[in-house]
Amino acid sequence: MVIDVRSTGAGTMPSIRIGQLQIDTVVESENRTLPLSELLPQASAEGAKAATDWLGPRYLQIGKEGEWRAVLSFQSYVVRTRRHVVLIDTCAGNDKDRGGHPWFHRLATPWLARLADLGLAPGDIDVVLCTHLHADHVGWNTRLENGRWVPTFPKARYLFCRREYEHRESLWRQGKDQDVRAFADSVLPVIESGQGTLVEADHVLDSQLCLQAAPGHTPGNIIVQLGDSGQDAMLSGDVIHHPLQVTHPEWSSAFCEDPVAAAHYRRRFVDTHGEKQTLIVPAHFPAPTAGFIRRHGDRHRFQFL
């Protein structure tokens, strides 16, 4: 696989070219840490300790109280295909009421300025695609304008997996969704504006970008497959939150709505791409973010670019 990697400065994934595809990062927040037990409830201290030689301290740290802490980033991806400029996952957004999520509550980040650093204005985005509808993947779908939530990207089509949308809408109507505010302020305004489109999990956008179902984290969770000139990349969303899950795919995150199904899919994903030259671009790995799944003994590790 031939990948053209270009530096984009400290704290971000390098700009990556695969054939005529280009992948760039728009970081909202980075190097956030939380107890490993809160992210991966099944994780063991022994498993964490065994990974320090390849993960610590950039991705795995020891806290002041001696507890293991996972390091995460929150970021969006811009993919430029031959035909489209596609924004994948839109982080948490600014000004959103997220009382149950302190990391995402009433943010005021320079996310739009970072998009501009890539030479892009909101009007340049052709397609917005959310891998699922948790609060940290839909926030910049909308922005506050004169007291109303309006679509941030005025010319874009917003694509939502039909199964994911219908599941989240049902929970919103019942008031049972922990991300009920996110659906109301970051998804519904897009539908009401006429810019939202519901697609199936195997939707093909163009010859270089298509969707694949990846259920478990949420019922309608999807991942994004990119390909050009015989080279492939996979934007894996929240299938894998932390590199430890490449070695231990049985460890589902606390945010997975069906941990058993998530672990089953993740194990298959790791096994499949451990035998391929697929570039993996996860949603929450700190820079350099992208890399390859490689066999290591009877398990796997993530080899960063």
Short mmCIF file of C-alpha atoms in Angstrom, two decimals, residues 54 246 277 279-280 285 288-294 300-305:
data_model
loop_
_atom_site.label_atom_id
_atom_site.label_comp_id
_atom_site.label_asym_id
_atom_site.label_seq_id
_atom_site.Cartn_x
_atom_site.Cartn_y
_atom_site.Cartn_z
CA TRP A 54 3.35 0.06 22.96
CA VAL A 246 -7.47 -4.31 19.17
CA GLN A 277 -3.42 -3.94 4.27
CA LEU A 279 -5.66 1.56 6.77
CA ILE A 280 -7.82 1.94 9.90
CA PHE A 285 -7.47 7.60 18.93
CA PRO A 288 -1.26 10.05 14.79
CA THR A 289 -4.61 8.17 14.95
CA ALA A 290 -4.49 6.07 11.78
CA GLY A 291 -2.67 2.79 11.39
CA PHE A 292 -2.86 -0.93 10.72
CA ILE A 293 -4.02 -3.95 12.68
CA ARG A 294 -1.11 -6.37 12.94
CA HIS A 300 -3.26 -8.26 17.54
CA ARG A 301 -1.83 -4.81 18.07
CA PHE A 302 -2.43 -1.46 16.41
CA GLN A 303 0.55 -0.14 14.45
CA PHE A 304 0.26 3.65 14.20
CA LEU A 305 1.43 5.54 11.14
#
